[in-house]
Tab-separated table of C-alpha atoms and ligand atoms in Angstrom:
chain	number	residue	atom	x	y	z
B	1	UNK	CA	-26.237	-9.484	2.277
B	2	UNK	CA	-28.274	-11.232	4.959
B	3	UNK	CA	-29.812	-9.536	7.991
B	4	UNK	CA	-28.453	-6.099	8.812
B	5	UNK	CA	-30.251	-5.367	12.070
B	6	UNK	CA	-28.286	-4.246	15.097
B	7	UNK	CA	-27.813	-6.721	17.933
B	8	UNK	CA	-28.981	-5.489	21.331
B	9	UNK	CA	-29.696	-7.606	24.405
B	10	UNK	CA	-29.788	-10.812	22.358
B	11	UNK	CA	-32.277	-9.473	19.786
B	12	UNK	CA	-31.959	-8.217	16.223
B	13	UNK	CA	-33.420	-4.739	16.142
B	14	UNK	CA	-33.678	-1.632	14.002
B	15	UNK	CA	-33.001	1.862	15.294
B	16	UNK	CA	-35.593	3.087	17.808
B	17	UNK	CA	-36.532	5.903	15.452
B	18	UNK	CA	-36.574	3.554	12.447
B	19	UNK	CA	-33.875	5.406	10.556
B	20	UNK	CA	-31.352	3.648	8.314
B	21	UNK	CA	-28.326	4.543	6.208
B	22	UNK	CA	-26.678	2.876	3.231
B	23	UNK	CA	-23.311	1.176	3.223
B	24	UNK	CA	-21.691	1.292	-0.223
B	25	UNK	CA	-19.485	-1.018	-2.260
B	26	UNK	CA	-16.374	1.150	-2.745
B	27	UNK	CA	-15.412	-0.642	-5.983
B	28	UNK	CA	-18.618	0.427	-7.722
B	29	UNK	CA	-20.228	3.068	-5.538
B	30	UNK	CA	-23.445	1.018	-5.484
B	31	UNK	CA	-25.531	0.375	-2.367
B	32	UNK	CA	-24.532	-2.816	-0.601
B	33	UNK	CA	-27.010	-2.801	2.265
B	34	UNK	CA	-29.226	-0.581	4.329
B	35	UNK	CA	-28.243	-0.547	8.001
B	36	UNK	CA	-29.908	0.880	11.150
B	37	UNK	CA	-28.799	4.410	11.935
B	38	UNK	CA	-28.370	4.009	15.674
B	39	UNK	CA	-28.544	6.968	18.049
B	40	UNK	CA	-28.648	7.760	21.777
B	41	UNK	CA	-31.801	5.729	22.501
B	42	UNK	CA	-30.273	2.611	20.909
B	43	UNK	CA	-26.971	3.106	22.713
B	44	UNK	CA	-28.892	3.458	25.967
B	45	UNK	CA	-30.672	0.135	25.388
B	46	UNK	CA	-27.412	-1.585	24.545
B	47	UNK	CA	-25.539	-0.100	27.508
B	48	UNK	CA	-28.398	-0.922	29.886
B	49	UNK	CA	-28.333	-4.541	28.694
B	50	UNK	CA	-24.557	-4.729	29.011
B	51	UNK	CA	-24.693	-3.167	32.492
B	52	UNK	CA	-27.331	-5.666	33.641
B	53	UNK	CA	-25.376	-8.603	32.186
B	54	UNK	CA	-22.283	-7.411	33.997
B	55	UNK	CA	-23.889	-6.533	37.329
B	56	UNK	CA	-26.068	-9.644	37.628
B	57	UNK	CA	-23.144	-11.931	36.909
B	58	UNK	CA	-24.383	-13.201	33.526
B	59	UNK	CA	-20.780	-12.662	32.446
B	60	UNK	CA	-17.659	-11.623	34.269
B	61	UNK	CA	-16.437	-12.509	37.681
B	62	UNK	CA	-19.416	-14.798	38.403
B	63	UNK	CA	-18.943	-16.959	35.280
B	64	UNK	CA	-16.407	-19.752	35.437
B	65	UNK	CA	-13.358	-18.828	33.391
B	66	UNK	CA	-13.573	-22.202	31.682
B	67	UNK	CA	-17.007	-21.325	30.389
B	68	UNK	CA	-15.812	-18.002	28.984
B	69	UNK	CA	-12.878	-19.780	27.423
B	70	UNK	CA	-15.057	-22.441	25.775
B	71	UNK	CA	-17.362	-19.819	24.280
B	72	UNK	CA	-14.483	-17.800	22.819
B	73	UNK	CA	-12.929	-20.942	21.347
B	74	UNK	CA	-16.276	-21.767	19.817
B	75	UNK	CA	-16.382	-18.270	18.288
B	76	UNK	CA	-13.003	-18.981	16.668
B	77	UNK	CA	-14.391	-22.195	15.216
B	78	UNK	CA	-17.484	-20.442	13.865
B	79	UNK	CA	-15.363	-17.746	12.211
B	80	UNK	CA	-13.458	-20.532	10.461
B	81	UNK	CA	-16.696	-22.296	9.471
B	82	UNK	CA	-17.950	-19.075	7.884
B	83	UNK	CA	-14.556	-18.023	6.524
B	84	UNK	CA	-15.447	-17.566	2.828
B	85	UNK	CA	-18.621	-15.654	3.609
B	86	UNK	CA	-16.823	-13.301	5.996
B	87	UNK	CA	-13.958	-12.737	3.551
B	88	UNK	CA	-16.342	-11.811	0.754
B	89	UNK	CA	-18.372	-9.529	2.970
B	90	UNK	CA	-15.236	-7.713	4.141
B	91	UNK	CA	-14.035	-7.244	0.545
B	92	UNK	CA	-17.396	-5.880	-0.553
B	93	UNK	CA	-17.756	-3.556	2.399
B	94	UNK	CA	-14.264	-2.017	2.605
B	95	UNK	CA	-12.767	-2.764	-0.820
B	96	UNK	CA	-9.549	-4.559	0.131
B	97	UNK	CA	-8.217	-7.399	-2.077
B	98	UNK	CA	-9.294	-10.983	-1.342
B	99	UNK	CA	-5.853	-12.076	-0.169
B	100	UNK	CA	-5.758	-9.265	2.390
B	101	UNK	CA	-9.260	-10.054	3.643
B	102	UNK	CA	-8.296	-13.732	3.999
B	103	UNK	CA	-5.386	-12.689	6.170
B	104	UNK	CA	-7.686	-10.515	8.283
B	105	UNK	CA	-10.364	-13.150	8.868
B	106	UNK	CA	-7.768	-15.798	9.601
B	107	UNK	CA	-6.361	-13.525	12.303
B	108	UNK	CA	-9.877	-12.832	13.631
B	109	UNK	CA	-10.313	-16.574	14.226
B	110	UNK	CA	-6.921	-16.767	15.895
B	111	UNK	CA	-7.700	-13.723	18.039
B	112	UNK	CA	-10.682	-15.538	19.596
B	113	UNK	CA	-8.592	-18.670	20.008
B	114	UNK	CA	-5.738	-16.763	21.611
B	115	UNK	CA	-7.902	-14.867	24.110
B	116	UNK	CA	-10.028	-17.972	24.674
B	117	UNK	CA	-6.823	-19.459	26.024
B	118	UNK	CA	-6.150	-16.407	28.179
B	119	UNK	CA	-9.571	-16.488	29.846
B	120	UNK	CA	-8.365	-19.251	32.193
B	121	UNK	CA	-4.955	-17.703	32.837
B	122	UNK	CA	-5.640	-14.218	34.155
B	123	UNK	CA	-4.252	-14.278	37.672
B	124	UNK	CA	-3.008	-11.908	40.310
B	125	UNK	CA	-0.210	-11.901	42.823
B	126	UNK	CA	0.478	-12.402	46.524
B	127	UNK	CA	3.233	-9.969	47.483
B	128	UNK	CA	4.789	-10.671	50.902
B	129	UNK	CA	3.616	-8.175	53.550
B	130	UNK	CA	4.999	-9.670	56.755
B	131	UNK	CA	4.107	-12.665	58.951
B	132	UNK	CA	0.791	-11.354	60.299
B	133	UNK	CA	-1.035	-10.512	57.116
B	134	UNK	CA	-1.695	-11.632	53.614
B	135	UNK	CA	-2.201	-9.334	50.667
B	136	UNK	CA	-3.975	-10.706	47.621
B	137	UNK	CA	-3.743	-8.714	44.406
B	138	UNK	CA	-6.578	-9.831	42.157
B	139	UNK	CA	-7.669	-8.884	38.654
B	140	UNK	CA	-11.297	-8.080	37.942
B	141	UNK	CA	-13.092	-7.046	34.746
B	142	UNK	CA	-13.385	-3.274	34.365
B	143	UNK	CA	-17.097	-3.520	33.529
B	144	UNK	CA	-19.100	-2.266	30.553
B	145	UNK	CA	-16.879	-1.370	27.601
B	146	UNK	CA	-17.706	0.801	24.594
B	147	UNK	CA	-15.598	-0.419	21.672
B	148	UNK	CA	-15.352	2.027	18.766
B	149	UNK	CA	-13.565	0.752	15.666
B	150	UNK	CA	-12.505	2.057	12.230
B	151	UNK	CA	-13.101	0.863	8.668
B	152	UNK	CA	-9.651	-0.223	7.466
B	153	UNK	CA	-9.638	-3.678	9.124
B	154	UNK	CA	-13.286	-3.817	10.175
B	155	UNK	CA	-13.624	-7.292	11.651
B	156	UNK	CA	-10.023	-7.559	12.798
B	157	UNK	CA	-10.120	-4.275	14.723
B	158	UNK	CA	-13.415	-5.354	16.282
B	159	UNK	CA	-12.002	-8.761	17.294
B	160	UNK	CA	-8.872	-7.081	18.658
B	161	UNK	CA	-11.072	-5.401	21.265
B	162	UNK	CA	-13.998	-7.821	21.665
B	163	UNK	CA	-11.888	-10.943	22.300
B	164	UNK	CA	-9.728	-9.610	25.170
B	165	UNK	CA	-12.694	-7.715	26.657
B	166	UNK	CA	-14.859	-10.853	26.799
B	167	UNK	CA	-11.926	-12.956	28.010
B	168	UNK	CA	-11.401	-10.486	30.851
B	169	UNK	CA	-15.074	-10.781	31.802
B	170	UNK	CA	-16.300	-7.434	30.500
B	171	UNK	CA	-19.578	-6.883	28.678
B	172	UNK	CA	-19.413	-4.787	25.524
B	173	UNK	CA	-21.156	-2.475	23.109
B	174	UNK	CA	-19.383	-2.509	19.744
B	175	UNK	CA	-19.740	0.488	17.405
B	176	UNK	CA	-18.377	-0.380	13.955
B	177	UNK	CA	-17.438	2.373	11.505
B	178	UNK	CA	-20.355	3.663	9.442
B	179	UNK	CA	-18.482	2.772	6.229
B	180	UNK	CA	-18.081	-0.911	7.182
B	181	UNK	CA	-20.714	-2.230	9.597
B	182	UNK	CA	-21.440	-5.635	8.060
B	183	UNK	CA	-18.890	-8.031	9.546
B	184	UNK	CA	-19.522	-6.637	13.042
B	185	UNK	CA	-23.133	-7.725	12.644
B	186	UNK	CA	-21.937	-11.185	11.605
B	187	UNK	CA	-19.762	-11.268	14.687
B	188	UNK	CA	-22.919	-10.793	16.760
B	189	UNK	CA	-24.512	-13.835	15.077
B	190	UNK	CA	-21.375	-15.817	15.767
B	191	UNK	CA	-21.313	-14.748	19.400
B	192	UNK	CA	-24.940	-15.750	19.844
B	193	UNK	CA	-24.414	-19.158	18.216
B	194	UNK	CA	-21.312	-19.714	20.345
B	195	UNK	CA	-23.373	-19.200	23.502
B	196	UNK	CA	-22.561	-15.631	24.536
B	197	UNK	CA	-25.552	-14.749	26.769
B	198	UNK	CA	-27.940	-11.932	25.856
B	199	UNK	CA	-26.682	-8.489	26.855
B	200	UNK	CA	-23.002	-9.468	26.987
B	201	UNK	CA	-22.162	-8.523	23.396
B	202	UNK	CA	-24.122	-5.766	21.643
B	203	UNK	CA	-23.610	-4.032	18.310
B	204	UNK	CA	-24.938	-0.545	17.557
B	205	UNK	CA	-24.434	0.692	13.984
B	206	UNK	CA	-24.443	4.317	12.903
B	207	UNK	CA	-22.418	7.488	12.541
B	208	UNK	CA	-19.761	8.523	15.044
B	209	UNK	CA	-21.430	11.627	16.478
B	210	UNK	CA	-24.809	9.829	16.728
B	211	UNK	CA	-24.014	6.246	17.702
B	212	UNK	CA	-20.480	6.638	19.094
B	213	UNK	CA	-20.753	9.831	21.104
B	214	UNK	CA	-23.497	8.540	23.485
B	215	UNK	CA	-21.115	5.753	24.557
B	216	UNK	CA	-18.639	8.410	25.692
B	217	UNK	CA	-21.181	10.222	27.848
B	218	UNK	CA	-23.284	7.306	29.158
B	219	UNK	CA	-22.676	7.002	32.906
B	220	UNK	CA	-23.043	3.199	32.833
B	221	UNK	CA	-20.054	2.757	30.503
B	222	UNK	CA	-16.828	2.149	32.438
B	223	UNK	CA	-14.318	2.073	29.631
B	224	UNK	CA	-13.881	3.223	26.038
B	225	UNK	CA	-11.443	1.528	23.694
B	226	UNK	CA	-11.084	3.401	20.431
B	227	UNK	CA	-9.141	2.919	17.219
B	228	UNK	CA	-9.308	5.742	14.691
B	229	UNK	CA	-8.091	9.202	13.899
B	230	UNK	CA	-6.076	11.358	16.279
B	231	UNK	CA	-8.607	14.169	16.268
B	232	UNK	CA	-11.493	11.916	17.284
B	233	UNK	CA	-9.157	10.293	19.836
B	234	UNK	CA	-8.484	13.665	21.445
B	235	UNK	CA	-12.215	14.384	21.510
B	236	UNK	CA	-12.850	10.995	23.125
B	237	UNK	CA	-10.271	11.504	25.831
B	238	UNK	CA	-11.564	14.972	26.591
B	239	UNK	CA	-15.192	13.797	26.747
B	240	UNK	CA	-14.412	10.719	28.833
B	241	UNK	CA	-12.437	12.826	31.291
B	242	UNK	CA	-15.718	14.326	32.525
B	243	UNK	CA	-16.593	10.969	34.128
B	244	UNK	CA	-13.015	9.699	34.478
B	245	UNK	CA	-13.885	6.821	32.170
B	246	UNK	CA	-10.944	4.602	31.376
B	247	UNK	CA	-9.696	5.124	27.818
B	248	UNK	CA	-7.481	3.203	25.434
B	249	UNK	CA	-6.613	5.012	22.202
B	250	UNK	CA	-5.031	3.535	19.088
B	251	UNK	CA	-4.511	6.468	16.742
B	252	UNK	CA	-2.688	7.384	13.594
B	253	UNK	CA	0.914	7.599	12.538
B	254	UNK	CA	3.436	8.881	10.056
B	255	UNK	CA	5.803	6.016	10.482
B	256	UNK	CA	9.380	6.088	9.227
B	257	UNK	CA	10.679	3.309	6.978
B	258	UNK	CA	14.474	3.416	6.999
B	259	UNK	CA	16.520	1.761	4.246
B	260	UNK	CA	20.267	1.604	4.937
B	261	UNK	CA	22.682	1.137	2.028
B	262	UNK	CA	23.694	-2.364	3.150
B	263	UNK	CA	20.100	-3.690	3.246
B	264	UNK	CA	19.124	-6.796	1.308
B	265	UNK	CA	17.229	-5.016	-1.447
B	266	UNK	CA	15.303	-8.139	-2.457
B	267	UNK	CA	13.481	-7.800	0.865
B	268	UNK	CA	13.744	-4.060	1.497
B	269	UNK	CA	12.183	-2.838	-1.751
B	270	UNK	CA	9.016	-4.994	-1.797
B	271	UNK	CA	8.729	-4.719	1.988
B	272	UNK	CA	8.946	-0.934	1.933
B	273	UNK	CA	6.363	-0.730	-0.853
B	274	UNK	CA	4.007	-3.172	0.867
B	275	UNK	CA	4.363	-1.078	4.022
B	276	UNK	CA	3.009	1.986	2.190
B	277	UNK	CA	0.742	0.553	-0.487
B	278	UNK	CA	-0.644	-2.513	1.323
B	279	UNK	CA	-4.346	-2.242	2.201
B	280	UNK	CA	-4.449	0.781	-0.190
B	281	UNK	CA	-2.319	2.659	2.320
B	282	UNK	CA	-5.274	2.724	4.714
B	283	UNK	CA	-3.096	1.569	7.586
B	284	UNK	CA	-2.356	3.477	10.786
B	285	UNK	CA	1.174	2.059	10.856
B	286	UNK	CA	1.927	2.602	7.143
B	287	UNK	CA	5.634	3.333	6.662
B	288	UNK	CA	4.745	6.334	4.545
B	289	UNK	CA	7.914	8.342	5.266
B	290	UNK	CA	10.600	6.391	3.425
B	291	UNK	CA	14.144	7.408	4.353
B	292	UNK	CA	16.811	6.047	1.987
B	293	UNK	CA	20.572	6.296	2.570
B	294	UNK	CA	21.946	8.737	0.026
B	295	UNK	CA	24.461	6.363	-1.616
B	296	UNK	CA	21.696	4.024	-2.835
B	297	UNK	CA	18.988	6.639	-3.265
B	298	UNK	CA	18.682	6.617	-7.088
B	299	UNK	CA	18.702	2.823	-7.384
B	300	UNK	CA	16.224	2.382	-4.546
B	301	UNK	CA	13.851	4.975	-5.979
B	302	UNK	CA	13.953	3.272	-9.399
B	303	UNK	CA	13.290	-0.126	-7.808
B	304	UNK	CA	10.401	1.168	-5.689
B	305	UNK	CA	8.901	2.852	-8.739
B	306	UNK	CA	9.051	-0.446	-10.654
B	307	UNK	CA	7.437	-2.198	-7.701
B	308	UNK	CA	4.648	0.385	-7.531
B	309	UNK	CA	4.110	0.180	-11.289
B	310	UNK	CA	3.435	-3.550	-10.938
B	311	UNK	CA	0.524	-2.970	-8.549
B	312	UNK	CA	-2.761	-3.956	-10.114
B	313	UNK	CA	-5.786	-1.906	-9.130
B	314	UNK	CA	-9.247	-3.381	-9.398
B	315	UNK	CA	-12.176	-4.816	-7.536
B	316	UNK	CA	-11.057	-6.596	-4.402
B	317	UNK	CA	-13.084	-9.600	-5.532
B	318	UNK	CA	-10.864	-10.094	-8.625
B	319	UNK	CA	-8.103	-12.501	-7.538
B	320	UNK	CA	-5.611	-10.618	-9.748
B	321	UNK	CA	-6.170	-7.359	-7.850
B	322	UNK	CA	-3.377	-6.253	-5.539
B	323	UNK	CA	-4.859	-2.849	-4.615
B	324	UNK	CA	-8.539	-2.148	-4.156
B	325	UNK	CA	-10.465	1.126	-4.018
B	326	UNK	CA	-10.330	3.422	-1.003
B	327	UNK	CA	-13.206	2.988	1.406
B	328	UNK	CA	-15.274	6.031	0.416
B	329	UNK	CA	-15.519	8.987	-1.947
B	330	UNK	CA	-14.618	11.222	0.989
B	331	UNK	CA	-11.406	9.280	1.628
B	332	UNK	CA	-10.524	9.268	-2.083
B	333	UNK	CA	-10.936	13.041	-2.248
B	334	UNK	CA	-8.890	13.521	0.906
B	335	UNK	CA	-6.002	11.451	-0.469
B	336	UNK	CA	-6.127	13.109	-3.893
B	337	UNK	CA	-6.079	16.426	-2.035
B	338	UNK	CA	-2.762	15.387	-0.465
B	339	UNK	CA	-1.332	14.600	-3.916
B	340	UNK	CA	-2.161	18.202	-4.850
B	341	UNK	CA	-0.633	19.421	-1.592
B	342	UNK	CA	2.598	17.537	-2.342
B	343	UNK	CA	2.826	19.055	-5.794
B	344	UNK	CA	2.113	22.566	-4.573
B	345	UNK	CA	4.712	22.201	-1.793
B	346	UNK	CA	7.304	21.532	-4.468
B	347	UNK	CA	7.810	17.798	-3.897
B	348	UNK	CA	8.636	15.882	-7.068
B	349	UNK	CA	5.964	13.383	-8.089
B	350	UNK	CA	8.293	10.628	-9.257
B	351	UNK	CA	5.547	8.136	-10.031
B	352	UNK	CA	1.788	7.907	-10.250
B	353	UNK	CA	-0.031	4.770	-11.397
B	354	UNK	CA	-3.283	4.425	-13.312
B	355	UNK	CA	-6.792	3.863	-12.041
B	356	UNK	CA	-8.769	0.984	-13.593
B	357	UNK	CA	-10.354	1.565	-17.005
B	358	UNK	CA	-13.063	-1.103	-16.616
B	359	UNK	CA	-16.389	0.773	-17.047
B	360	UNK	CA	-17.924	-1.373	-14.294
B	361	UNK	CA	-15.492	0.299	-11.866
B	362	UNK	CA	-15.935	3.834	-13.205
B	363	UNK	CA	-17.737	4.934	-10.024
B	364	UNK	CA	-15.324	3.188	-7.649
B	365	UNK	CA	-13.134	5.169	-5.249
B	366	UNK	CA	-9.771	4.275	-6.770
B	367	UNK	CA	-6.580	6.196	-6.112
B	368	UNK	CA	-3.445	5.103	-7.969
B	369	UNK	CA	-0.233	4.642	-5.960
B	370	UNK	CA	1.984	7.708	-5.913
B	371	UNK	CA	5.628	8.296	-4.966
B	372	UNK	CA	6.870	11.751	-4.017
B	373	UNK	CA	10.519	12.740	-3.627
B	374	UNK	CA	11.101	15.313	-0.930
B	375	UNK	CA	14.265	16.911	0.367
B	376	UNK	CA	12.706	17.951	3.650
B	377	UNK	CA	10.790	16.254	6.437
B	378	UNK	CA	8.899	19.517	6.986
B	379	UNK	CA	6.457	19.219	4.100
B	380	UNK	CA	2.851	18.469	4.972
B	381	UNK	CA	3.045	15.208	2.993
B	382	UNK	CA	5.883	14.173	5.316
B	383	UNK	CA	4.117	15.222	8.513
B	384	UNK	CA	0.405	14.538	8.151
B	385	UNK	CA	-1.231	11.146	8.016
B	386	UNK	CA	-2.592	10.643	4.475
B	387	UNK	CA	-4.154	7.187	4.922
B	388	UNK	CA	-3.840	6.339	1.254
B	389	UNK	CA	-1.270	4.956	-1.224
B	390	UNK	CA	1.105	7.930	-1.159
B	391	UNK	CA	4.817	7.456	-0.373
B	392	UNK	CA	7.205	10.275	0.445
B	393	UNK	CA	10.888	9.421	-0.094
B	394	UNK	CA	13.605	11.447	1.639
B	395	UNK	CA	17.392	10.843	1.472
B	396	UNK	CA	19.544	10.656	4.623
B	397	UNK	CA	23.262	10.761	5.408
B	398	UNK	CA	23.897	8.483	8.414
B	399	UNK	CA	22.362	6.879	11.518
B	400	UNK	CA	22.269	10.069	13.582
B	401	UNK	CA	20.705	11.981	10.724
B	402	UNK	CA	17.970	9.414	10.114
B	403	UNK	CA	17.134	8.929	13.791
B	404	UNK	CA	16.654	12.668	14.119
B	405	UNK	CA	14.412	12.716	11.023
B	406	UNK	CA	12.483	9.616	12.089
B	407	UNK	CA	11.702	11.141	15.472
B	408	UNK	CA	10.834	14.535	14.044
B	409	UNK	CA	7.086	13.822	14.085
B	410	UNK	CA	4.150	14.210	16.450
B	411	UNK	CA	3.397	10.526	16.006
B	412	UNK	CA	5.099	7.392	17.310
B	413	UNK	CA	3.251	4.302	16.222
B	414	UNK	CA	5.711	2.233	14.211
B	415	UNK	CA	9.016	2.161	12.327
B	416	UNK	CA	10.714	-0.200	9.895
B	417	UNK	CA	14.496	-0.581	9.600
B	418	UNK	CA	16.225	-2.401	6.756
B	419	UNK	CA	19.909	-3.317	7.195
B	420	UNK	CA	22.176	-6.363	7.440
B	421	UNK	CA	24.111	-4.794	10.308
B	422	UNK	CA	22.531	-6.111	13.518
B	423	UNK	CA	24.158	-3.543	15.800
B	424	UNK	CA	23.002	-0.663	13.660
B	425	UNK	CA	19.527	-2.180	13.425
B	426	UNK	CA	19.178	-2.485	17.184
B	427	UNK	CA	20.810	0.874	17.899
B	428	UNK	CA	18.329	2.528	15.565
B	429	UNK	CA	15.418	0.497	16.952
B	430	UNK	CA	16.225	1.679	20.476
B	431	UNK	CA	16.572	5.303	19.389
B	432	UNK	CA	13.278	5.523	17.505
B	433	UNK	CA	10.370	6.728	19.667
B	434	UNK	CA	7.660	4.330	18.486
B	435	UNK	CA	5.596	1.537	20.002
B	436	UNK	CA	6.384	-1.021	17.298
B	437	UNK	CA	9.699	-1.383	15.423
B	438	UNK	CA	10.241	-3.893	12.637
B	439	UNK	CA	13.720	-4.948	11.549
B	440	UNK	CA	13.916	-6.238	7.967
B	441	UNK	CA	10.143	-6.363	7.735
B	442	UNK	CA	7.178	-4.030	7.730
B	443	UNK	CA	3.686	-4.340	9.172
B	444	UNK	CA	3.480	-7.768	10.835
B	445	UNK	CA	1.225	-7.499	13.895
B	446	UNK	CA	1.106	-10.925	15.526
B	447	UNK	CA	-1.822	-11.159	17.929
B	448	UNK	CA	0.420	-12.753	20.570
B	449	UNK	CA	2.659	-9.708	20.815
B	450	UNK	CA	2.057	-5.969	21.335
B	451	UNK	CA	0.551	-3.000	19.518
B	452	UNK	CA	0.278	0.650	20.433
B	453	UNK	CA	1.761	4.064	20.011
B	454	UNK	CA	4.084	6.560	21.626
B	455	UNK	CA	3.375	10.288	21.533
B	456	UNK	CA	0.208	11.263	19.640
B	457	UNK	CA	-0.284	7.750	18.261
B	458	UNK	CA	-2.199	6.655	21.311
B	459	UNK	CA	-2.511	5.652	24.931
B	460	UNK	CA	-2.358	2.074	26.141
B	461	UNK	CA	-1.454	-1.153	24.399
B	462	UNK	CA	-3.370	-3.836	22.536
B	463	UNK	CA	-2.669	-7.439	21.498
B	464	UNK	CA	-1.020	-10.166	23.527
B	465	UNK	CA	-1.374	-10.174	27.295
B	466	UNK	CA	-1.047	-6.358	27.223
B	467	UNK	CA	-4.563	-5.958	25.818
B	468	UNK	CA	-6.028	-7.702	28.855
B	469	UNK	CA	-4.790	-4.946	31.162
B	470	UNK	CA	-7.026	-2.529	29.260
B	471	UNK	CA	-10.088	-4.512	30.357
B	472	UNK	CA	-9.070	-5.256	33.949
B	473	UNK	CA	-9.053	-3.455	37.257
B	474	UNK	CA	-6.582	-4.528	39.916
B	475	UNK	CA	-7.687	-4.888	43.542
B	476	UNK	CA	-5.866	-5.549	46.789
B	477	UNK	CA	-7.547	-7.769	49.399
B	478	UNK	CA	-5.722	-7.471	52.703
B	479	UNK	CA	-6.184	-10.154	55.315
B	480	UNK	CA	-5.212	-9.702	58.962
B	481	UNK	CA	-3.939	-13.119	60.041
B	482	UNK	CA	-4.757	-12.599	63.690
B	483	UNK	CA	-1.749	-10.759	64.979
B	484	UNK	CA	-2.534	-7.468	66.657
Z	1	LIG	P1	-11.580	7.980	10.076
Z	1	LIG	O1	-11.183	9.435	10.008
Z	1	LIG	O2	-10.504	7.050	9.758
Z	1	LIG	O3	-12.902	7.686	9.458
Z	1	LIG	P2	-12.612	8.292	12.682
Z	1	LIG	O4	-11.698	8.522	13.812
Z	1	LIG	O5	-13.431	9.423	12.177
Z	1	LIG	O6	-11.738	7.663	11.571
Z	1	LIG	O7	-13.612	7.097	12.990
Z	1	LIG	C1	-13.269	5.942	13.704
Z	1	LIG	C2	-14.479	5.496	14.485
Z	1	LIG	O8	-14.829	6.510	15.402
Z	1	LIG	C3	-15.727	5.239	13.639
Z	1	LIG	O9	-16.432	4.127	14.171
Z	1	LIG	C4	-16.505	6.519	13.829
Z	1	LIG	O10	-17.890	6.349	13.627
Z	1	LIG	C5	-16.211	6.819	15.281
Z	1	LIG	N1	-16.430	8.225	15.667
Z	1	LIG	C6	-16.275	9.333	14.923
Z	1	LIG	N2	-16.622	10.430	15.628
Z	1	LIG	C7	-16.987	10.025	16.857
Z	1	LIG	C8	-17.458	10.677	18.053
Z	1	LIG	N3	-17.613	11.982	18.122
Z	1	LIG	N4	-17.735	9.913	19.114
Z	1	LIG	C9	-17.564	8.583	19.090
Z	1	LIG	N5	-17.160	7.906	18.003
Z	1	LIG	C10	-16.869	8.610	16.892
């Protein structure tokens, strides 16, 4: 697996107290690597290094934007040079199929390229304030950022925060999820090779309450950007409020996927299924509440069942696999618990696939895709985020009915709408309270655009130019031009 030390102040180090924990291969349950179990002392070293690198001008406002840009572009190149290695590591660590991991790592490279370009284009404004003065509105890096990321897209979620933060001139401490720390450690190697100075980019591995929590309370951290569960997000906001730390939260969802009767079914059926079953359903924006117009309900359900039945579970490393194991035994048990909940709530389990029979995978954390039929949006399986391959299908009558159902949720991350009628598509898109709406597609998240949630799906936006705002402060410099 290569070195698994943390990366703090330009050095590869173990935890101060020498403790480690194992990261497992979810396809087999076997130990993949032993990784430092970071805690408050390690976070303090990393934050102190990041603070120094920010305050002494090693990075940030004192470094020419061109230099920051060149380094980020070099990181993109190095990700591409090490593409196959990173893909394999991601598959082994989080279980996803090869094709999915290729997509992730490809986007990681692009993310560094995209924000490498932005580093030289972050500018302010000069609003007119009368003849005798000049007001300059300038953008400055927010400072030291704690970046806490989840396990479903380990390297991509890390890049989604690291790239704009470095482009903006911030210094960072990255805390990968305990289930999937390995590609974050590779990212540190890549950053070092690309010329990121010591202290600018640090990685502390470990469990959330031990290695994540101290970032929230450390007085030298200016900003926390977090992607993960709603409950941890609420805890983060509450904790950060004590020091008025800036916070960006990308949380969960229970996103509606709306199929109107006039939709092109050759796109709508596979797209709907990919939106629920893709990445094993471990997707914050999964379109797991599938609303189908009543007149096509039976045909659509049959077609989605056939689509789900064609999914092939297995090790992510097998090129024939289209669904890998869930990330951990805990996650498997949680998702299977929801299948029991659905049954006991009276939903009809219309389909459930098979887990692999290969003895080599007997200890893997596989959960077969499942499709529930529900008549109500009030069931727990229609309201709570499952984060696994479980679809809940609910019929609807018309646009007003489905908009009401779609919005009847605490979440507001994403929505997918399938129809050939452009007016209806746009009317529905405007009416749905969600940060991302797809029309005749599900799940694309181009790095050039925008990501983020309404309601309890988060605070702030990522991707595109919007992500930069999360890592910038805005200052006014007022100049008296010599009037009175
Ligand atoms: P999930 O439920 O999907 O595992 P979590 O929200 O628990 O997602 O975890 C997402 C990230 O947040 C992980 O890196 C995890 O270690 C981290 N985390 C969990 N608890 C805390 C905490 N109390 N403080 C800071 N980070 C945490």
